[in-house]
Amino acid sequence: MSTADISKLDTKVASAVNGFAQEQRDGAMTPAETRLSRPLGATDVPHKKVEKICCIGAGYVGGPTCAVIAAKNPHIQVTIVDLNADRIAAWNSDKLPIYEPGLDEVVRSCRGRNLFFSTDVDKAIIEADLIFVSVNTPTKTKGQGAGYAADLGYVESATRHIAKVAQGDKIVVEKSTVPCRTAQSMRFILEANARPGIHFDILSNPEFLAEGTAIADLTNPDRVLIGSLNTPAGRSAAASLADVYAGWVDRQQIITMNLWSSELSKLAANALLAQRISSINALSAICEATGADVDEVSYACGLDQRIGKRFLKASVGFGGSCFQKDILNLVYLSESLHLPEVAAYWRQVVEMNEYQKKRFLNRIISCLFNTLTGKKIAILGFAFKKDTGDTRESAAITLCKYLRQERANVSIYDPEVEERQIWMDLAEPGVQDERKELEKQFTIAPSALEACKGADAVVVCTEWDEFRNSKLDYKKVYAEMNKPAFIFDGRLILDQKELEEIGFHVEMIGRPRSNFQTPKDWE
Ligand SMILES: NC(=O)c1ccc[n+]([C@@H]2O[C@H](COP(=O)([O-])OP(=O)(O)OC[C@H]3O[C@@H](n4cnc5c(N)ncnc54)[C@H](O)[C@@H]3O)[C@@H](O)[C@H]2O)c1
Ligand SMILES: O=c1ccn([C@@H]2O[C@H](COP(=O)(O)OP(=O)(O)O[C@H]3O[C@H](CO)[C@@H](O)[C@H](O)[C@H]3O)[C@@H](O)[C@H]2O)c(=O)[nH]1
């Protein structure tokens, strides 16, 4: 509202409008925010103290989340169960199944004390007062909604299992990311299958941790969100769960709301975060065509406090198991609700991400004289981001598949991703004995230097610190490469000038192409 508009209002209203605007600028809570984010600090609702927790699903979320819960609540026994015996064995070993900075220390501090990993799902369910359902919810690959809807098969099967074996009342917590109103289906299944007299409360408690920073995110979360029914039983269950988090989180940061808002907030948060990346990536294309520098644009925009600095780093494209899956889920939800314009809006975030990966490949092809056949390309980084060994939806996978079609020879190095995982990711689903074929074009290198030996181009796909100028000996890399030696930075972590001084032709996302192909005297 402009000042002129405000002056037309009577003074009382104008002062209220101004006050509201000022509150928003100050970041103070609006009355609506106060109403919605009821902090559950006060234990003003009668509720049970949780003594035993079971977490179904020992994955990237269940493992770290419940390990932190156990570490921070020595009086609560936490058992994390999974059907995958190898995964459980790894959680019980010195080499945990996932790489996450700080996780080893947390697990070591309480494993065997009040933290247990087991395949005995029944026992853990029977003993627990509160059960986290933290199983995978991948995008459906077949049937109705294929390619968009979440496959809720694992959630349903875990829910049926709880109903089958539970011998007493339970609080069942959706930790998995699920479509809006999944809690209703879970309740229906539980009530239809439970022994007589058993009561279940369903809560939504979405997880906001990011991989690579999971322990920091869990120990110092922006907020803990608990959705419950607004009934005495629902509020009481929410208070029990809030107590668990209050073991280390400030009560003001533990917020409650209705179940459906909580479920949708998780999809919404991921959609908004991914949308920022697609927005800056769309701008990176304009930068490349105009001579603007996307890092500078991002910096200038990010200083506006309404926009903020974070999540504005242009890249070869976002990856990870969540963003694409959760946005597609939102697209499906919108379509199911007959909101095609809303669906198209969110779909575009994913389409822009695909475009960004393709655009990056096209730049590589065009710089390398329009053919990659038989050329060696070194891929530095295979994980979807640094500080994780997770490759789900990694941009590097898409890029490698494109490079295969271009008949390039590709050498891959990543400090944390296991070789076995890389081969699995490169294989096309359903193709038998593909490994021999893959080995004709792909090798996995033991170090970045080794990957770059004899390469025509180096492509930075993951922002691992060890690929930065200060960490990798780029003079050595250059000396052992074919000339002209190209380097493509898909993460904007390299010092372009320094590399150009060594002799590289450097191509950065969101910066104009170097005009190396036009000799000075031809201009
Ligand atoms: N990965 C992340 O960073 C992240 C962050 C926030 C939310 N989430 C959400 O959390 C959920 C779990 O994600 P994840 O990355 O941990 O998945 P994951 O695949 O790493 O782990 C899920 C585990 O559940 C197990 N499982 C499946 N069905 C089971 C059953 N009936 N009984 C026992 N175990 C069973 C699987 O064997 C697997 O080990 C997903 O909904 C995801 O969207 C993930
Ligand atoms: O400015 C940025 C920030 C991130 N990325 C990329 O985006 C992807 C996702 O990164 P990030 O969000 O840090 O990791 P995730 O582990 O996927 O975490 C997201 O997905 C989780 C699962 O739902 C949520 O819990 C987290 O809050 C949400 O950040 C990665 O490929 C990043 O490299 C960029 O390209 N530019």
Coordinates of C-alpha atoms and ligand atoms in Angstrom, one line a residue:
M1 CA 0.0 0.0 0.0
S2 CA 1.5 3.4 -1.0
T3 CA 1.6 6.4 1.3
A4 CA -0.9 8.2 -0.9
D5 CA -3.3 5.3 -0.4
I6 CA -2.8 5.3 3.3
S7 CA -3.5 9.0 3.6
K8 CA -6.9 8.4 2.1
L9 CA -7.8 6.2 5.0
D10 CA -9.0 7.6 8.3
T11 CA -6.2 8.1 10.8
K12 CA -7.0 5.2 13.0
V13 CA -7.0 2.7 10.2
A14 CA -3.9 4.2 8.6
S15 CA -2.0 3.9 11.9
A16 CA -3.0 0.2 12.1
V17 CA -1.9 -0.4 8.5
N18 CA 1.4 1.4 9.1
G19 CA 1.9 -0.6 12.3
F20 CA 1.3 -3.8 10.5
A21 CA 3.7 -2.9 7.8
Q22 CA 6.3 -1.8 10.4
E23 CA 5.9 -5.1 12.2
Q24 CA 6.5 -7.0 9.0
R25 CA 9.6 -4.9 8.2
D26 CA 10.9 -5.6 11.7
G27 CA 10.3 -9.2 11.4
A28 CA 8.1 -9.0 14.4
M29 CA 5.3 -11.6 14.8
T30 CA 2.0 -10.5 13.2
P31 CA -1.2 -11.4 15.1
A32 CA -1.8 -14.2 12.6
E33 CA 1.7 -15.6 13.2
T34 CA 1.1 -15.5 17.0
R35 CA -2.2 -17.4 16.5
L36 CA -0.7 -20.0 14.2
S37 CA 2.6 -20.8 15.7
R38 CA 1.3 -21.7 19.2
P39 CA 4.6 -22.5 20.9
L40 CA 4.2 -25.7 22.8
G41 CA 6.5 -24.6 25.5
A42 CA 4.1 -24.9 28.3
T43 CA 3.3 -28.4 29.4
D44 CA -0.2 -27.1 30.1
V45 CA -2.0 -30.1 28.7
P46 CA -2.0 -33.3 30.7
H47 CA 0.2 -35.7 28.8
K48 CA 2.4 -38.8 29.2
K49 CA 6.2 -38.7 29.4
V50 CA 7.7 -40.7 26.6
E51 CA 10.0 -43.5 27.8
K52 CA 10.5 -45.6 24.8
I53 CA 10.7 -44.6 21.2
C54 CA 10.8 -46.8 18.1
C55 CA 11.8 -45.4 14.7
I56 CA 10.8 -47.4 11.7
G57 CA 13.3 -46.7 8.9
A58 CA 17.1 -46.4 9.6
G59 CA 17.8 -44.2 6.6
Y60 CA 19.2 -40.7 6.2
V61 CA 16.4 -39.2 8.3
G62 CA 15.5 -42.0 10.9
G63 CA 19.2 -42.7 11.7
P64 CA 20.5 -39.1 12.4
T65 CA 17.2 -37.8 13.9
C66 CA 16.7 -40.5 16.4
A67 CA 20.4 -40.7 17.2
V68 CA 20.3 -37.0 18.2
I69 CA 17.0 -37.6 20.1
A70 CA 18.8 -40.4 22.1
A71 CA 21.9 -38.3 22.7
K72 CA 19.9 -35.4 24.0
N73 CA 17.5 -37.5 26.1
P74 CA 19.5 -40.1 28.0
H75 CA 16.4 -41.1 29.9
I76 CA 14.6 -42.2 26.7
Q77 CA 15.3 -45.6 25.1
V78 CA 15.4 -45.2 21.4
T79 CA 15.4 -48.2 19.0
I80 CA 15.8 -47.7 15.3
V81 CA 14.6 -50.6 13.2
D82 CA 14.7 -51.5 9.6
L83 CA 13.9 -54.4 7.4
N84 CA 17.3 -54.0 5.7
A85 CA 19.6 -56.2 7.8
D86 CA 22.8 -54.9 6.1
R87 CA 21.9 -51.4 6.9
I88 CA 21.2 -52.3 10.6
A89 CA 24.5 -54.2 10.7
A90 CA 26.3 -51.1 9.4
W91 CA 24.6 -48.9 12.0
N92 CA 26.0 -51.3 14.6
S93 CA 29.5 -51.2 13.1
D94 CA 32.4 -48.7 13.0
K95 CA 31.4 -47.7 9.4
L96 CA 28.0 -46.2 9.5
P97 CA 25.9 -46.7 6.4
I98 CA 25.7 -42.9 5.7
Y99 CA 28.4 -40.3 5.7
E100 CA 27.4 -37.2 7.6
P101 CA 29.8 -34.9 9.5
G102 CA 29.5 -35.3 13.2
L103 CA 27.2 -38.4 13.0
D104 CA 29.8 -40.9 14.2
E105 CA 30.4 -38.9 17.4
V106 CA 26.7 -38.7 18.2
V107 CA 26.1 -42.4 17.5
R108 CA 29.1 -43.4 19.5
S109 CA 28.0 -41.3 22.5
C110 CA 24.8 -43.3 23.1
R111 CA 24.8 -46.5 21.0
G112 CA 24.4 -49.4 23.5
R113 CA 23.4 -46.9 26.2
N114 CA 19.9 -45.7 25.2
L115 CA 20.3 -46.0 21.4
F116 CA 19.8 -49.4 19.6
F117 CA 19.7 -50.5 16.0
S118 CA 17.7 -53.7 15.3
T119 CA 15.8 -55.7 12.7
D120 CA 13.4 -56.8 15.4
V121 CA 10.6 -54.5 14.3
D122 CA 7.8 -56.2 16.3
K123 CA 9.7 -56.0 19.6
A124 CA 10.5 -52.3 19.2
I125 CA 6.9 -51.5 18.3
I126 CA 5.5 -53.4 21.2
E127 CA 7.8 -51.7 23.7
A128 CA 7.5 -48.1 22.4
D129 CA 5.1 -45.4 23.6
L130 CA 5.9 -43.3 20.5
I131 CA 6.7 -44.6 17.0
F132 CA 8.3 -42.5 14.3
V133 CA 7.5 -43.7 10.8
S134 CA 10.5 -42.6 8.8
V135 CA 10.4 -44.8 5.7
N136 CA 11.0 -43.8 2.1
T137 CA 8.3 -42.2 0.1
P138 CA 9.7 -42.2 -3.4
T139 CA 7.9 -41.0 -6.5
K140 CA 5.7 -43.6 -8.0
T141 CA 7.1 -45.2 -11.1
K142 CA 4.1 -47.1 -12.3
G143 CA 0.3 -46.9 -12.2
Q144 CA -1.8 -43.9 -11.4
G145 CA 0.2 -40.8 -10.8
A146 CA 3.4 -42.4 -12.1
G147 CA 6.2 -39.9 -12.2
Y148 CA 4.5 -37.5 -9.8
A149 CA 2.6 -39.0 -6.9
A150 CA 4.4 -40.3 -3.8
D151 CA 4.5 -44.0 -3.4
L152 CA 3.0 -44.5 0.0
G153 CA 3.4 -48.2 0.0
Y154 CA 6.2 -48.2 2.6
V155 CA 4.2 -45.9 4.9
E156 CA 1.1 -48.0 4.6
S157 CA 3.0 -51.3 5.2
A158 CA 4.7 -49.8 8.3
T159 CA 1.3 -48.5 9.5
R160 CA -0.3 -51.9 9.0
H161 CA 2.6 -53.5 10.9
I162 CA 2.1 -51.2 13.8
A163 CA -1.6 -52.0 13.9
K164 CA -0.9 -55.7 13.8
V165 CA 1.6 -56.0 16.6
A166 CA 0.8 -53.1 19.0
Q167 CA -0.5 -54.4 22.3
G168 CA -1.2 -50.9 23.9
D169 CA -1.8 -47.3 23.1
K170 CA 0.7 -45.6 20.8
I171 CA 1.6 -42.2 19.5
V172 CA 2.4 -42.7 15.8
V173 CA 4.4 -39.9 14.2
E174 CA 4.7 -39.2 10.5
K175 CA 8.4 -38.4 10.0
S176 CA 8.4 -39.3 6.3
T177 CA 7.4 -36.5 3.9
V178 CA 3.9 -37.3 2.8
P179 CA 1.0 -35.8 0.8
C180 CA -1.5 -33.7 2.7
R181 CA -4.1 -35.8 4.6
T182 CA -1.9 -38.9 4.8
A183 CA -2.5 -38.9 8.6
Q184 CA -6.1 -39.6 7.9
S185 CA -5.3 -42.7 5.9
M186 CA -2.9 -43.9 8.6
R187 CA -5.5 -43.4 11.3
F188 CA -8.1 -45.3 9.2
I189 CA -5.7 -48.2 8.7
L190 CA -4.7 -48.3 12.4
E191 CA -8.2 -48.2 13.7
A192 CA -9.4 -50.8 11.3
N193 CA -6.7 -53.3 12.2
A194 CA -5.9 -52.7 15.8
R195 CA -6.8 -54.9 18.7
P196 CA -9.9 -53.8 20.5
G197 CA -9.4 -51.0 23.1
I198 CA -6.1 -49.7 21.7
H199 CA -5.9 -46.0 21.0
F200 CA -3.6 -44.4 18.4
D201 CA -2.8 -40.7 18.1
I202 CA -1.3 -39.6 14.9
L203 CA 1.0 -36.6 14.7
S204 CA 2.8 -35.0 11.8
N205 CA 6.4 -34.0 12.5
P206 CA 8.1 -33.3 9.2
E207 CA 11.9 -33.3 9.2
F208 CA 13.7 -30.3 7.7
L209 CA 17.3 -31.5 8.0
A210 CA 19.6 -31.1 5.0
E211 CA 22.1 -33.8 4.2
G212 CA 25.7 -32.8 4.9
T213 CA 24.6 -30.5 7.7
A214 CA 22.1 -33.0 9.4
I215 CA 23.7 -32.9 12.8
A216 CA 23.9 -29.2 12.9
D217 CA 20.4 -28.8 11.6
L218 CA 19.1 -31.3 14.2
T219 CA 20.9 -29.9 17.1
N220 CA 20.0 -26.3 16.2
P221 CA 16.8 -26.4 14.2
D222 CA 15.1 -23.3 12.9
R223 CA 11.9 -24.8 14.1
V224 CA 10.3 -28.1 15.1
L225 CA 6.9 -28.6 13.6
I226 CA 4.3 -30.8 15.2
G227 CA 0.8 -31.2 13.6
S228 CA -2.0 -32.7 15.6
L229 CA -5.7 -32.9 15.8
N230 CA -7.1 -30.0 17.8
T231 CA -8.7 -32.4 20.3
P232 CA -7.6 -33.1 23.9
A233 CA -6.0 -36.4 22.9
G234 CA -4.3 -34.8 19.9
R235 CA -3.0 -31.9 21.9
S236 CA -1.8 -34.2 24.6
A237 CA 0.1 -36.4 22.2
A238 CA 1.7 -33.3 20.7
A239 CA 2.8 -32.2 24.2
S240 CA 4.4 -35.6 24.7
L241 CA 6.4 -35.3 21.5
A242 CA 7.2 -31.6 22.3
D243 CA 8.8 -32.8 25.6
V244 CA 11.1 -35.0 23.6
Y245 CA 12.4 -32.1 21.5
A246 CA 12.5 -29.8 24.5
G247 CA 15.4 -32.0 25.7
W248 CA 17.5 -29.6 23.7
V249 CA 15.3 -27.2 21.6
D250 CA 14.0 -24.0 23.0
R251 CA 10.3 -24.4 23.6
Q252 CA 9.5 -21.2 21.6
Q253 CA 10.8 -23.0 18.5
I254 CA 8.6 -26.0 18.9
I255 CA 5.4 -25.0 17.1
T256 CA 2.1 -26.8 16.7
M257 CA -0.6 -26.5 14.1
N258 CA -3.3 -28.6 12.5
L259 CA -2.2 -31.9 10.9
W260 CA -2.9 -30.8 7.3
S261 CA -1.0 -27.5 7.6
S262 CA 1.9 -29.4 9.0
E263 CA 2.0 -32.0 6.2
L264 CA 1.6 -29.3 3.6
S265 CA 4.3 -27.1 5.2
K266 CA 6.9 -29.7 4.5
L267 CA 6.1 -29.9 0.8
A268 CA 5.8 -26.1 0.7
A269 CA 9.2 -25.5 2.3
N270 CA 10.9 -27.7 -0.2
A271 CA 9.1 -26.2 -3.1
L272 CA 10.0 -22.7 -2.0
L273 CA 13.7 -23.6 -1.5
A274 CA 13.9 -25.3 -4.9
Q275 CA 12.1 -22.5 -6.5
R276 CA 14.8 -20.1 -5.4
I277 CA 17.5 -22.3 -7.0
S278 CA 15.5 -22.5 -10.2
S279 CA 15.0 -18.8 -10.2
I280 CA 18.8 -18.1 -9.8
N281 CA 19.5 -20.7 -12.4
A282 CA 17.1 -19.1 -14.8
L283 CA 18.9 -15.8 -14.2
S284 CA 22.3 -17.6 -14.8
A285 CA 21.2 -18.2 -18.4
I286 CA 20.6 -14.5 -18.8
C287 CA 23.9 -13.7 -17.2
E288 CA 25.8 -16.0 -19.6
A289 CA 24.1 -14.3 -22.6
T290 CA 24.6 -10.7 -21.4
G291 CA 27.9 -10.5 -19.5
A292 CA 26.4 -10.2 -16.1
D293 CA 27.8 -12.4 -13.3
V294 CA 25.3 -14.5 -11.5
D295 CA 27.3 -14.5 -8.2
E296 CA 27.2 -10.7 -8.3
V297 CA 23.4 -10.6 -9.1
S298 CA 22.8 -13.1 -6.3
Y299 CA 24.9 -11.0 -3.9
A300 CA 23.1 -7.8 -4.8
C301 CA 19.6 -9.4 -4.5
G302 CA 20.4 -11.3 -1.3
L303 CA 21.4 -8.1 0.5
D304 CA 17.7 -7.2 0.4
Q305 CA 16.5 -8.6 3.7
R306 CA 13.2 -9.6 2.2
I307 CA 15.0 -11.8 -0.2
G308 CA 17.9 -13.0 1.9
K309 CA 21.2 -14.5 0.9
R310 CA 20.8 -18.2 1.3
F311 CA 19.8 -20.7 -1.4
L312 CA 20.7 -18.3 -4.2
K313 CA 23.8 -20.2 -5.5
A314 CA 23.5 -20.9 -9.1
S315 CA 24.6 -24.5 -10.0
V316 CA 24.4 -27.2 -12.6
G317 CA 21.1 -28.1 -11.0
F318 CA 19.7 -29.1 -7.7
G319 CA 19.7 -32.8 -6.8
G320 CA 18.9 -34.9 -3.7
S321 CA 16.1 -37.2 -2.8
C322 CA 13.7 -34.6 -1.8
F323 CA 13.3 -31.5 -3.9
Q324 CA 12.2 -33.0 -7.2
K325 CA 10.1 -35.7 -5.5
D326 CA 8.3 -33.3 -3.2
I327 CA 7.6 -30.7 -5.9
L328 CA 6.2 -33.4 -8.2
N329 CA 4.1 -34.5 -5.3
L330 CA 2.8 -31.0 -5.0
V331 CA 2.1 -30.9 -8.7
Y332 CA 0.1 -34.1 -8.4
L333 CA -1.8 -32.8 -5.4
S334 CA -2.7 -29.6 -7.3
E335 CA -3.8 -31.6 -10.3
S336 CA -5.9 -33.9 -8.1
L337 CA -7.5 -30.7 -6.7
H338 CA -8.3 -29.5 -10.2
L339 CA -5.8 -26.6 -10.0
P340 CA -4.0 -27.0 -13.3
E341 CA -2.4 -23.5 -13.2
V342 CA -1.0 -24.2 -9.7
A343 CA 0.3 -27.5 -10.9
A344 CA 2.0 -25.9 -14.0
Y345 CA 3.6 -23.2 -11.8
W346 CA 5.4 -25.7 -9.6
R347 CA 6.2 -28.1 -12.4
Q348 CA 8.2 -25.3 -14.0
V349 CA 10.6 -25.4 -11.1
V350 CA 11.6 -28.9 -12.0
E351 CA 11.6 -28.2 -15.7
M352 CA 14.0 -25.3 -15.2
N353 CA 16.2 -27.7 -13.3
E354 CA 16.3 -30.1 -16.2
Y355 CA 16.9 -27.3 -18.6
Q356 CA 19.9 -26.1 -16.5
K357 CA 21.6 -29.6 -16.7
K358 CA 21.0 -29.8 -20.4
R359 CA 22.2 -26.2 -20.9
F360 CA 25.4 -27.1 -19.1
L361 CA 26.0 -30.1 -21.3
N362 CA 25.4 -28.1 -24.4
R363 CA 28.0 -25.6 -23.3
I364 CA 30.5 -28.4 -22.8
I365 CA 29.8 -29.8 -26.3
S366 CA 29.9 -26.4 -28.0
C367 CA 33.2 -25.5 -26.3
L368 CA 34.8 -28.8 -27.2
F369 CA 34.3 -28.1 -30.9
N370 CA 30.9 -29.7 -31.1
T371 CA 32.0 -33.2 -30.5
L372 CA 32.7 -35.3 -27.5
T373 CA 33.3 -38.6 -29.2
G374 CA 36.3 -40.3 -27.8
K375 CA 37.3 -37.3 -25.6
K376 CA 38.1 -37.8 -22.0
I377 CA 35.9 -35.8 -19.5
A378 CA 36.8 -35.8 -15.8
I379 CA 33.8 -35.5 -13.5
L380 CA 34.8 -34.1 -10.1
G381 CA 32.1 -35.0 -7.6
F382 CA 29.2 -37.4 -8.0
A383 CA 27.3 -36.7 -4.8
F384 CA 24.3 -34.3 -5.1
K385 CA 26.1 -31.9 -2.8
K386 CA 29.2 -31.8 -0.7
D387 CA 29.6 -33.6 2.7
T388 CA 27.3 -36.5 1.8
G389 CA 27.8 -39.8 0.0
D390 CA 24.3 -39.6 -1.2
T391 CA 23.8 -39.5 -5.0
R392 CA 20.0 -39.6 -5.3
E393 CA 19.0 -37.3 -8.2
S394 CA 22.5 -36.0 -8.4
A395 CA 23.1 -33.7 -11.4
A396 CA 26.3 -35.7 -12.0
I397 CA 24.2 -38.7 -12.9
T398 CA 22.2 -36.9 -15.6
L399 CA 25.3 -35.3 -16.9
C400 CA 27.1 -38.7 -17.2
K401 CA 24.2 -40.2 -19.0
Y402 CA 24.3 -37.4 -21.5
L403 CA 28.0 -37.8 -21.9
R404 CA 27.5 -41.5 -22.6
Q405 CA 25.1 -40.6 -25.4
E406 CA 27.8 -38.2 -26.8
R407 CA 30.2 -41.2 -26.7
A408 CA 32.7 -39.4 -24.4
N409 CA 35.1 -41.3 -22.1
V410 CA 34.3 -40.3 -18.6
S411 CA 36.5 -40.6 -15.5
I412 CA 34.6 -40.0 -12.2
Y413 CA 36.0 -39.1 -8.8
D414 CA 34.1 -38.5 -5.6
P415 CA 35.7 -38.5 -2.1
E416 CA 32.7 -40.2 -0.4
V417 CA 30.5 -42.0 -2.9
E418 CA 31.2 -45.7 -3.1
E419 CA 32.2 -47.2 -6.5
R420 CA 29.4 -49.7 -6.3
Q421 CA 26.9 -46.9 -6.0
I422 CA 28.4 -45.0 -9.0
W423 CA 28.0 -48.2 -11.2
M424 CA 24.4 -48.6 -10.0
D425 CA 23.6 -45.0 -10.8
L426 CA 25.1 -45.2 -14.3
A427 CA 23.2 -48.3 -15.2
E428 CA 19.9 -48.0 -17.0
P429 CA 17.0 -49.5 -15.1
G430 CA 16.2 -53.0 -16.3
V431 CA 19.2 -53.5 -18.5
Q432 CA 21.1 -56.8 -17.7
D433 CA 24.8 -57.1 -17.6
E434 CA 25.4 -53.5 -18.5
R435 CA 28.6 -53.2 -16.5
K436 CA 30.9 -54.4 -19.3
E437 CA 29.3 -51.9 -21.7
L438 CA 29.6 -49.1 -19.1
E439 CA 33.3 -49.9 -18.5
K440 CA 34.0 -49.2 -22.1
Q441 CA 33.2 -45.5 -21.5
F442 CA 33.4 -45.0 -17.7
T443 CA 36.2 -45.3 -15.2
I444 CA 36.2 -44.5 -11.5
A445 CA 39.3 -42.8 -10.3
P446 CA 40.9 -42.9 -6.9
S447 CA 41.7 -39.2 -6.8
A448 CA 40.9 -36.0 -8.5
L449 CA 44.4 -35.8 -10.1
E450 CA 44.0 -39.3 -11.4
A451 CA 40.6 -38.6 -12.9
C452 CA 42.0 -35.5 -14.7
K453 CA 45.0 -37.3 -16.3
G454 CA 44.8 -37.1 -20.1
A455 CA 41.4 -35.3 -19.9
D456 CA 40.2 -32.8 -22.5
A457 CA 37.9 -31.2 -19.9
V458 CA 37.3 -31.2 -16.2
V459 CA 33.8 -30.7 -15.0
V460 CA 33.1 -29.8 -11.4
C461 CA 29.7 -31.3 -10.5
T462 CA 29.9 -31.2 -6.6
E463 CA 31.2 -28.4 -4.5
W464 CA 33.6 -30.5 -2.4
D465 CA 36.1 -28.3 -0.7
E466 CA 39.0 -30.4 -2.0
F467 CA 38.2 -29.2 -5.6
R468 CA 38.8 -25.6 -4.6
N469 CA 41.9 -23.8 -6.0
S470 CA 43.6 -23.8 -2.6
K471 CA 43.2 -27.5 -2.2
L472 CA 43.8 -29.1 -5.6
D473 CA 47.1 -28.6 -7.4
Y474 CA 45.6 -27.2 -10.7
K475 CA 49.1 -26.6 -12.2
K476 CA 49.6 -30.4 -11.9
V477 CA 46.1 -31.0 -13.3
Y478 CA 46.8 -28.7 -16.2
A479 CA 50.2 -30.3 -17.0
E480 CA 48.7 -33.7 -17.4
M481 CA 45.7 -32.7 -19.5
N482 CA 45.2 -32.6 -23.3
K483 CA 45.4 -29.1 -24.7
P484 CA 43.5 -26.9 -25.0
A485 CA 42.5 -27.8 -21.4
F486 CA 39.0 -26.9 -20.4
I487 CA 37.5 -26.6 -17.0
F488 CA 33.7 -26.3 -16.5
D489 CA 32.6 -25.1 -13.0
G490 CA 29.1 -26.2 -12.3
R491 CA 29.3 -25.0 -8.7
L492 CA 31.0 -21.6 -8.9
I493 CA 33.7 -22.6 -6.5
L494 CA 36.8 -22.0 -8.6
D495 CA 39.0 -18.9 -9.0
Q496 CA 38.6 -18.3 -12.7
K497 CA 41.4 -15.8 -13.1
E498 CA 43.9 -18.0 -11.3
L499 CA 43.0 -20.9 -13.5
E500 CA 43.2 -18.8 -16.7
E501 CA 46.7 -17.7 -15.7
I502 CA 47.7 -21.4 -15.5
G503 CA 46.4 -21.8 -19.1
F504 CA 42.9 -23.3 -18.6
H505 CA 39.9 -22.2 -20.7
V506 CA 37.5 -21.7 -17.8
E507 CA 33.7 -21.9 -18.3
M508 CA 31.6 -21.0 -15.3
I509 CA 27.8 -21.3 -14.8
G510 CA 26.3 -17.8 -14.9
R511 CA 29.3 -16.1 -16.5
P512 CA 29.7 -15.4 -20.2
R513 CA 31.5 -17.8 -22.4
S514 CA 35.2 -17.1 -22.9
N515 CA 35.8 -16.2 -26.5
F516 CA 38.9 -18.4 -26.8
Q517 CA 37.8 -19.6 -30.2
T518 CA 38.2 -16.2 -31.8
P519 CA 41.9 -15.4 -32.1
K520 CA 42.7 -11.8 -31.4
D521 CA 43.6 -10.9 -35.0
W522 CA 40.3 -12.4 -36.3
E523 CA 38.1 -10.1 -34.3
Ligands
LIG1 N1 17.0 -37.6 3.1 C1 16.7 -36.4 3.6 O1 17.5 -35.6 3.8 C2 15.3 -36.2 4.1 C3 15.1 -35.0 4.9 C4 13.8 -34.7 5.3 C5 12.7 -35.6 5.0 N2 13.0 -36.8 4.3 C6 11.9 -37.7 4.1 O2 12.1 -38.8 5.1 C7 11.7 -40.0 4.6 C8 12.8 -41.0 4.7 O3 13.9 -40.6 3.9 P1 15.3 -41.2 3.9 O4 16.2 -40.4 3.1 O5 15.7 -41.5 5.3 O6 15.0 -42.6 3.2 P2 15.9 -43.9 3.2 O7 15.5 -44.7 1.9 O8 17.3 -43.5 3.4 O9 15.4 -44.8 4.4 C9 14.2 -45.4 4.6 C10 14.4 -46.7 5.3 O10 13.1 -47.2 5.6 C11 13.2 -48.7 5.5 N3 11.9 -49.2 5.5 C12 11.0 -49.1 4.5 N4 9.8 -49.7 4.8 C13 10.0 -50.3 6.1 C14 9.2 -51.1 6.9 N5 8.0 -51.4 6.6 N6 9.8 -51.5 8.1 C15 11.1 -51.2 8.4 N7 11.9 -50.4 7.6 C16 11.3 -50.0 6.5 C17 14.1 -48.9 4.3 O11 14.6 -50.2 4.3 C18 15.1 -47.8 4.4 O12 16.3 -48.2 5.1 C19 11.2 -39.7 3.2 O13 9.8 -39.5 3.2 C20 11.9 -38.4 2.8 O14 11.2 -37.7 1.9 C21 14.2 -37.1 3.9
LIG2 O1 21.8 -22.2 -3.3 C1 21.8 -23.4 -3.5 C2 21.4 -24.4 -2.5 C3 21.4 -25.7 -2.8 N1 21.6 -26.1 -4.1 C4 21.5 -27.6 -4.4 O2 20.2 -28.0 -4.1 C5 20.3 -29.4 -3.7 C6 19.6 -29.6 -2.4 O3 20.4 -29.1 -1.4 P1 20.0 -29.0 0.2 O4 18.7 -28.4 0.3 O5 21.1 -28.3 0.9 O6 20.1 -30.5 0.6 P2 18.9 -31.6 0.9 O7 19.5 -32.6 1.8 O8 18.3 -32.0 -0.3 O9 17.8 -30.8 1.8 C7 16.6 -30.4 1.3 O10 15.6 -31.4 1.3 C8 15.4 -32.0 2.6 C9 14.5 -33.2 2.4 O11 13.2 -32.9 2.4 C10 14.9 -31.0 3.5 O12 14.6 -31.5 4.8 C11 15.8 -29.8 3.6 O13 15.3 -28.8 4.5 C12 16.1 -29.2 2.2 O14 17.1 -28.2 2.3 C13 21.7 -29.8 -3.8 O15 22.0 -30.4 -5.0 C14 22.5 -28.5 -3.7 O16 23.7 -28.5 -4.3 C15 22.0 -25.2 -5.1 O17 22.2 -25.6 -6.2 N2 22.0 -23.9 -4.8

